[in-house]
Amino acid sequence: MSESSLSLRRPARAARKPRDLDREAAKKRRSRDKRDRILRAATRVFAKNGFHATRVSEVAKAAGVADGTIYLYFKSKEELLVSLFEDRVSKLLAFMREDLPKRASAPERLRAVIDMQLGLLEGERELAEVITVILRQSTRLMKEFAAPQFLAYLDAIAKIVQEGQAAGDFRQDVAPHIVARAVFGALDGITLTWALGRAEQGALGRAATQLGDMFLRGLAP
Amino acid sequence: MSESSLSLRRPARAARKPRDLDREAAKKRRSRDKRDRILRAATRVFAKNGFHATRVSEVAKAAGVADGTIYLYFKSKEELLVSLFEDRVSKLLAFMREDLPKRASAPERLRAVIDMQLGLLEGERELAEVITVILRQSTRLMKEFAAPQFLAYLDAIAKIVQEGQAAGDFRQDVAPHIVARAVFGALDGITLTWALGRAEQGALGRAATQLGDMFLRGLAP
Amino acid sequence: MSESSLSLRRPARAARKPRDLDREAAKKRRSRDKRDRILRAATRVFAKNGFHATRVSEVAKAAGVADGTIYLYFKSKEELLVSLFEDRVSKLLAFMREDLPKRASAPERLRAVIDMQLGLLEGERELAEVITVILRQSTRLMKEFAAPQFLAYLDAIAKIVQEGQAAGDFRQDVAPHIVARAVFGALDGITLTWALGRAEQGALGRAATQLGDMFLRGLAP
Amino acid sequence: MSESSLSLRRPARAARKPRDLDREAAKKRRSRDKRDRILRAATRVFAKNGFHATRVSEVAKAAGVADGTIYLYFKSKEELLVSLFEDRVSKLLAFMREDLPKRASAPERLRAVIDMQLGLLEGERELAEVITVILRQSTRLMKEFAAPQFLAYLDAIAKIVQEGQAAGDFRQDVAPHIVARAVFGALDGITLTWALGRAEQGALGRAATQLGDMFLRGLAP
DNA sequence: AATGAATGAGAATTCATTCAT
DNA sequence: TATGAATGAATTCTCATTCAT
């Protein structure tokens, strides 16, 4: 701060600009760092106490910033929660766009989805808890924000099933959207139990394999 | 009630005691009525606004009683939520105790569980929403109360799978507790989507059949 | 009142009246009994928990009556407290009217007042606590009701001092109203400590003698 | 404050730290100011309406702060009352520690205590009312907090009496703790009447002299 | 950008009192 | 008279958010 106020008093020189850019970048980096620090702290505290029982001041303390600082990066407490969710969902959607097309068959694609949904949280128990449990604590979030994205995700899975049925890889007598909901729910249930504490390291990976087997066999024509 | 009208025709002396009993009974009935009225109102309002966004006074208004009256029947707002849950869980556990033993094989028992978990909420969309979504809004409730019951339920399902494996009805290469979580999660996912509004009447019944088929085929040796 | 309304409907008979009177008397006795029961219960509970922390329902329970019954005998919770106070004050004022004139000299009258104020509560620790401590918990009571009576009492004591000074029994260089306040305060202080629990049986009697000695000697010309 | 204006004229480097210190000090001062403002407002409002009849919002309004601000400085409404009391008691105890030992004889010490207890409140009628009347309105406060301190104070007075008796300055036939209670009670009674409004300026001083005379003469051997 | 003191709206719960039976 | 279920006004305290520094 003192540095920048000093520079105001000096004549503008050509050399300034590159340095300013650097400075800008550093500032942005620092800013992003702080934002991340807050998000990580929020994950920790939300997972421990739940959304409503968590005070903004607790997140601030856990992040090592002042209460007011949170509001420089997030519009509200609820937006903190949204951001945690958005971050993961964007990764998930990116995956679906980039990775799925590489898989030749519907069965392969379905297995990939299963691996990914569980793999996304492996090693991040707290984040898993936030997404499976805490997220549902904000009604508005659930109805206005999460639901649409969630339904889009379900539709994407249903589409895989449909394609599999069209290609003769899956049985015809199950409704694609029912399978989609079941697959998602099964994965969510696994994650939930794991997040609630009754599961060991690597459990999600093993579960993914077994679930994949079971669903694919259950869907076999 | 019919008894009390009868007693009016009898000699006063003999009627004394029965009438008192009637009065007692009527009082108890009215009391239960009011309790139920409050519970039904709570289900409605909780489903609409979520637990935290619902004010006790709103429930009172919806039930047509004074704010304070709620506290004659429930210790706190949270206990209202617990009561809604307990009512269903007790039915569910009663079913598992009474009905399951009648089913000869593990596959039959698993299908019965699936039918029941979905059947329990068919036609009661608001209650379904309360149980799948709202319940998770109270962290304390989730951790202290619901979790233990939930885990007991999971264990019961896992036990069915285990028995099926022992009897040679199910494949050996899946962990019973993973199947249990997956089955529960799949059912919960179905209910959730249905509760959130994208499903028609009778959908849960059809879903139960298809899910049963899929899981049983997926588990077949 | 009920009597008069009754008599309007029935033919007046000579035999009726005595029986009615008996009935009335019995009723009044029972009524008084219940009133006393409530007052005694109130003393107990107020002394234990204080005025504000005591719920009317607690008094009702301690008295063995229904909540609503209290309101058949007392207009409000505060009136309960007033009644406890009035009862004692009336005894105190009766004493001052009847007993004091019998005492020949001012010193004798002052000693009598001291004996009486302490003697009034001896053996009734709970009542003493209510009067010294609890009474001050109701601001309205203190200001509107108790204060006037209290000041009247002080004036009566001051008058004794004044008479003693006129008769040459007391020193002239103390203001009568200051002595009055000091005497009352000293007695109240004794009672308070005793009520708060640090004093044994008979303590008030001994204290009265010593206080009497000390004040009389202090006032001697 | 004066320091910080000075520092503006000095070279910036050296000024750094002192200015920060100043800022800290100013902050602390402002904080203390606000705390005091709240305490003074509380005294005013409590004296007028009593403890229970006073709403926290009224104190806030009288102090010119927001309701919530009160809770930044005091844990609860009751703690506000405690703080008023503690402040005076600490002065009183400080006096007993510092001033009393300077007085040679027990009679001088007793008179000093009398002067002090009354002098402490002279000119602060509202505070006097809070301490003599309002304080007793919180049962918990009376029993848990005030009682122990109060008893310690009584013991200190009793000790003076005892020493006087040992030195032959006081009569032997009065129990020291009875005298202590009487002295305290007399002073409290004087204060109470004064606080309740029937006394003019300077009254406490005069009362102190007369009371001192009376007690000392009453205690003379 | 950062701070954290200050704000003040908001809500669960209590309990004196009423009144239908 | 007696009951006790029902009422609903009333109030403390919390905590997300703001804003002067």
Short mmCIF file of N, CA and C in Angstrom, two decimals, chain C residues 60-127:
data_model
loop_
_atom_site.label_atom_id
_atom_site.label_comp_id
_atom_site.label_asym_id
_atom_site.label_seq_id
_atom_site.Cartn_x
_atom_site.Cartn_y
_atom_site.Cartn_z
N ALA C 60 -48.97 -23.04 42.19
CA ALA C 60 -50.19 -23.86 42.11
C ALA C 60 -49.87 -25.31 42.47
N LYS C 61 -48.79 -25.81 41.92
CA LYS C 61 -48.41 -27.19 42.19
C LYS C 61 -48.10 -27.38 43.68
N ALA C 62 -47.33 -26.45 44.22
CA ALA C 62 -46.96 -26.55 45.64
C ALA C 62 -48.20 -26.46 46.53
N ALA C 63 -49.21 -25.75 46.06
CA ALA C 63 -50.42 -25.60 46.87
C ALA C 63 -51.42 -26.72 46.59
N GLY C 64 -51.12 -27.51 45.57
CA GLY C 64 -52.02 -28.60 45.24
C GLY C 64 -53.32 -28.15 44.58
N VAL C 65 -53.26 -27.05 43.84
CA VAL C 65 -54.44 -26.60 43.10
C VAL C 65 -54.08 -26.39 41.64
N ALA C 66 -55.08 -26.15 40.85
CA ALA C 66 -54.82 -25.89 39.44
C ALA C 66 -54.36 -24.46 39.24
N ASP C 67 -53.64 -24.23 38.16
CA ASP C 67 -53.14 -22.89 37.88
C ASP C 67 -54.25 -21.84 37.98
N GLY C 68 -55.33 -22.12 37.30
CA GLY C 68 -56.41 -21.16 37.24
C GLY C 68 -57.00 -20.83 38.60
N THR C 69 -56.94 -21.77 39.50
CA THR C 69 -57.52 -21.57 40.83
C THR C 69 -56.89 -20.39 41.56
N ILE C 70 -55.58 -20.23 41.35
CA ILE C 70 -54.90 -19.11 41.98
C ILE C 70 -55.64 -17.81 41.69
N TYR C 71 -56.13 -17.70 40.46
CA TYR C 71 -56.75 -16.45 40.04
C TYR C 71 -58.16 -16.27 40.58
N LEU C 72 -58.67 -17.30 41.24
CA LEU C 72 -59.95 -17.12 41.92
C LEU C 72 -59.74 -16.42 43.25
N TYR C 73 -58.50 -16.46 43.73
CA TYR C 73 -58.22 -15.88 45.05
C TYR C 73 -57.33 -14.64 45.00
N PHE C 74 -56.57 -14.55 43.92
CA PHE C 74 -55.67 -13.39 43.80
C PHE C 74 -55.73 -12.86 42.38
N LYS C 75 -55.69 -11.55 42.29
CA LYS C 75 -55.86 -10.94 40.98
C LYS C 75 -54.66 -11.20 40.08
N SER C 76 -53.48 -11.28 40.67
CA SER C 76 -52.29 -11.48 39.84
C SER C 76 -51.18 -12.06 40.70
N LYS C 77 -50.11 -12.40 40.04
CA LYS C 77 -48.96 -12.95 40.74
C LYS C 77 -48.43 -11.92 41.73
N GLU C 78 -48.45 -10.68 41.32
CA GLU C 78 -47.93 -9.64 42.20
C GLU C 78 -48.80 -9.48 43.45
N GLU C 79 -50.10 -9.68 43.27
CA GLU C 79 -50.99 -9.54 44.41
C GLU C 79 -50.71 -10.61 45.46
N LEU C 80 -50.23 -11.74 44.99
CA LEU C 80 -49.85 -12.80 45.92
C LEU C 80 -48.77 -12.27 46.86
N LEU C 81 -47.79 -11.61 46.27
CA LEU C 81 -46.68 -11.07 47.06
C LEU C 81 -47.18 -9.98 48.00
N VAL C 82 -48.02 -9.11 47.47
CA VAL C 82 -48.59 -8.05 48.29
C VAL C 82 -49.31 -8.64 49.50
N SER C 83 -50.07 -9.68 49.26
CA SER C 83 -50.87 -10.26 50.33
C SER C 83 -50.00 -10.78 51.47
N LEU C 84 -48.89 -11.41 51.09
CA LEU C 84 -47.97 -11.92 52.11
C LEU C 84 -47.50 -10.76 53.00
N PHE C 85 -47.19 -9.67 52.34
CA PHE C 85 -46.66 -8.50 53.01
C PHE C 85 -47.74 -7.84 53.88
N GLU C 86 -48.90 -7.67 53.29
CA GLU C 86 -50.00 -7.00 54.00
C GLU C 86 -50.34 -7.71 55.30
N ASP C 87 -50.38 -9.00 55.22
CA ASP C 87 -50.74 -9.81 56.37
C ASP C 87 -49.85 -9.46 57.56
N ARG C 88 -48.55 -9.40 57.31
CA ARG C 88 -47.61 -9.09 58.40
C ARG C 88 -47.69 -7.63 58.81
N VAL C 89 -47.81 -6.78 57.84
CA VAL C 89 -47.85 -5.36 58.16
C VAL C 89 -49.07 -5.04 59.01
N SER C 90 -50.17 -5.71 58.70
CA SER C 90 -51.37 -5.43 59.48
C SER C 90 -51.15 -5.84 60.94
N LYS C 91 -50.47 -6.96 61.14
CA LYS C 91 -50.16 -7.38 62.51
C LYS C 91 -49.28 -6.35 63.20
N LEU C 92 -48.30 -5.87 62.41
CA LEU C 92 -47.35 -4.91 62.95
C LEU C 92 -48.04 -3.61 63.35
N LEU C 93 -48.93 -3.16 62.49
CA LEU C 93 -49.63 -1.91 62.78
C LEU C 93 -50.60 -2.10 63.94
N ALA C 94 -51.24 -3.24 63.98
CA ALA C 94 -52.14 -3.54 65.10
C ALA C 94 -51.37 -3.48 66.41
N PHE C 95 -50.19 -4.05 66.38
CA PHE C 95 -49.36 -4.02 67.57
C PHE C 95 -49.06 -2.59 68.00
N MET C 96 -48.70 -1.80 67.02
CA MET C 96 -48.33 -0.42 67.36
C MET C 96 -49.51 0.34 67.95
N ARG C 97 -50.69 0.05 67.43
CA ARG C 97 -51.87 0.72 67.96
C ARG C 97 -52.22 0.23 69.37
N GLU C 98 -52.14 -1.07 69.54
CA GLU C 98 -52.64 -1.64 70.79
C GLU C 98 -51.61 -1.74 71.90
N ASP C 99 -50.44 -2.15 71.55
CA ASP C 99 -49.46 -2.45 72.59
C ASP C 99 -48.67 -1.22 73.04
N LEU C 100 -48.23 -0.42 72.07
CA LEU C 100 -47.36 0.69 72.42
C LEU C 100 -47.93 1.64 73.49
N PRO C 101 -49.21 2.02 73.35
CA PRO C 101 -49.74 2.98 74.34
C PRO C 101 -49.62 2.48 75.78
N LYS C 102 -49.54 1.15 75.94
CA LYS C 102 -49.43 0.61 77.31
C LYS C 102 -48.07 0.91 77.93
N ARG C 103 -47.09 1.10 77.07
CA ARG C 103 -45.74 1.34 77.60
C ARG C 103 -45.62 2.80 78.05
N ALA C 104 -45.13 2.97 79.24
CA ALA C 104 -45.09 4.32 79.82
C ALA C 104 -44.10 5.24 79.12
N SER C 105 -42.83 4.80 79.01
CA SER C 105 -41.79 5.72 78.54
C SER C 105 -41.34 5.43 77.12
N ALA C 106 -40.74 6.42 76.50
CA ALA C 106 -40.21 6.28 75.15
C ALA C 106 -39.17 5.16 75.06
N PRO C 107 -38.23 5.07 75.96
CA PRO C 107 -37.26 3.98 75.89
C PRO C 107 -37.95 2.62 75.90
N GLU C 108 -38.96 2.48 76.73
CA GLU C 108 -39.68 1.20 76.76
C GLU C 108 -40.37 0.94 75.44
N ARG C 109 -40.94 2.00 74.87
CA ARG C 109 -41.64 1.82 73.59
C ARG C 109 -40.65 1.47 72.47
N LEU C 110 -39.49 2.08 72.49
CA LEU C 110 -38.50 1.78 71.45
C LEU C 110 -38.04 0.32 71.54
N ARG C 111 -37.82 -0.10 72.77
CA ARG C 111 -37.41 -1.48 72.96
C ARG C 111 -38.52 -2.44 72.50
N ALA C 112 -39.75 -2.07 72.76
CA ALA C 112 -40.87 -2.91 72.35
C ALA C 112 -40.92 -3.05 70.82
N VAL C 113 -40.67 -1.93 70.17
CA VAL C 113 -40.68 -1.98 68.70
C VAL C 113 -39.59 -2.93 68.19
N ILE C 114 -38.42 -2.81 68.80
CA ILE C 114 -37.31 -3.69 68.38
C ILE C 114 -37.67 -5.15 68.61
N ASP C 115 -38.18 -5.45 69.77
CA ASP C 115 -38.56 -6.83 70.07
C ASP C 115 -39.59 -7.33 69.07
N MET C 116 -40.54 -6.47 68.79
CA MET C 116 -41.60 -6.91 67.93
C MET C 116 -41.14 -7.13 66.49
N GLN C 117 -40.39 -6.20 65.96
CA GLN C 117 -40.00 -6.35 64.54
C GLN C 117 -39.20 -7.64 64.33
N LEU C 118 -38.37 -7.97 65.29
CA LEU C 118 -37.62 -9.20 65.13
C LEU C 118 -38.47 -10.41 65.51
N GLY C 119 -39.28 -10.25 66.57
CA GLY C 119 -40.09 -11.37 67.03
C GLY C 119 -41.11 -11.81 66.01
N LEU C 120 -41.52 -10.86 65.19
CA LEU C 120 -42.54 -11.15 64.20
C LEU C 120 -42.12 -12.23 63.23
N LEU C 121 -40.84 -12.36 63.02
CA LEU C 121 -40.37 -13.28 62.00
C LEU C 121 -39.66 -14.50 62.57
N GLU C 122 -39.32 -14.42 63.86
CA GLU C 122 -38.64 -15.55 64.50
C GLU C 122 -39.36 -16.85 64.17
N GLY C 123 -38.65 -17.80 63.73
CA GLY C 123 -39.26 -19.09 63.43
C GLY C 123 -39.90 -19.16 62.07
N GLU C 124 -39.89 -18.04 61.36
CA GLU C 124 -40.47 -18.07 60.01
C GLU C 124 -39.44 -17.54 59.02
N ARG C 125 -38.41 -18.29 58.91
CA ARG C 125 -37.31 -17.85 58.09
C ARG C 125 -37.73 -17.55 56.66
N GLU C 126 -38.58 -18.41 56.11
CA GLU C 126 -38.99 -18.18 54.72
C GLU C 126 -39.76 -16.88 54.57
N LEU C 127 -40.63 -16.64 55.50
CA LEU C 127 -41.39 -15.39 55.43
C LEU C 127 -40.44 -14.20 55.58
#
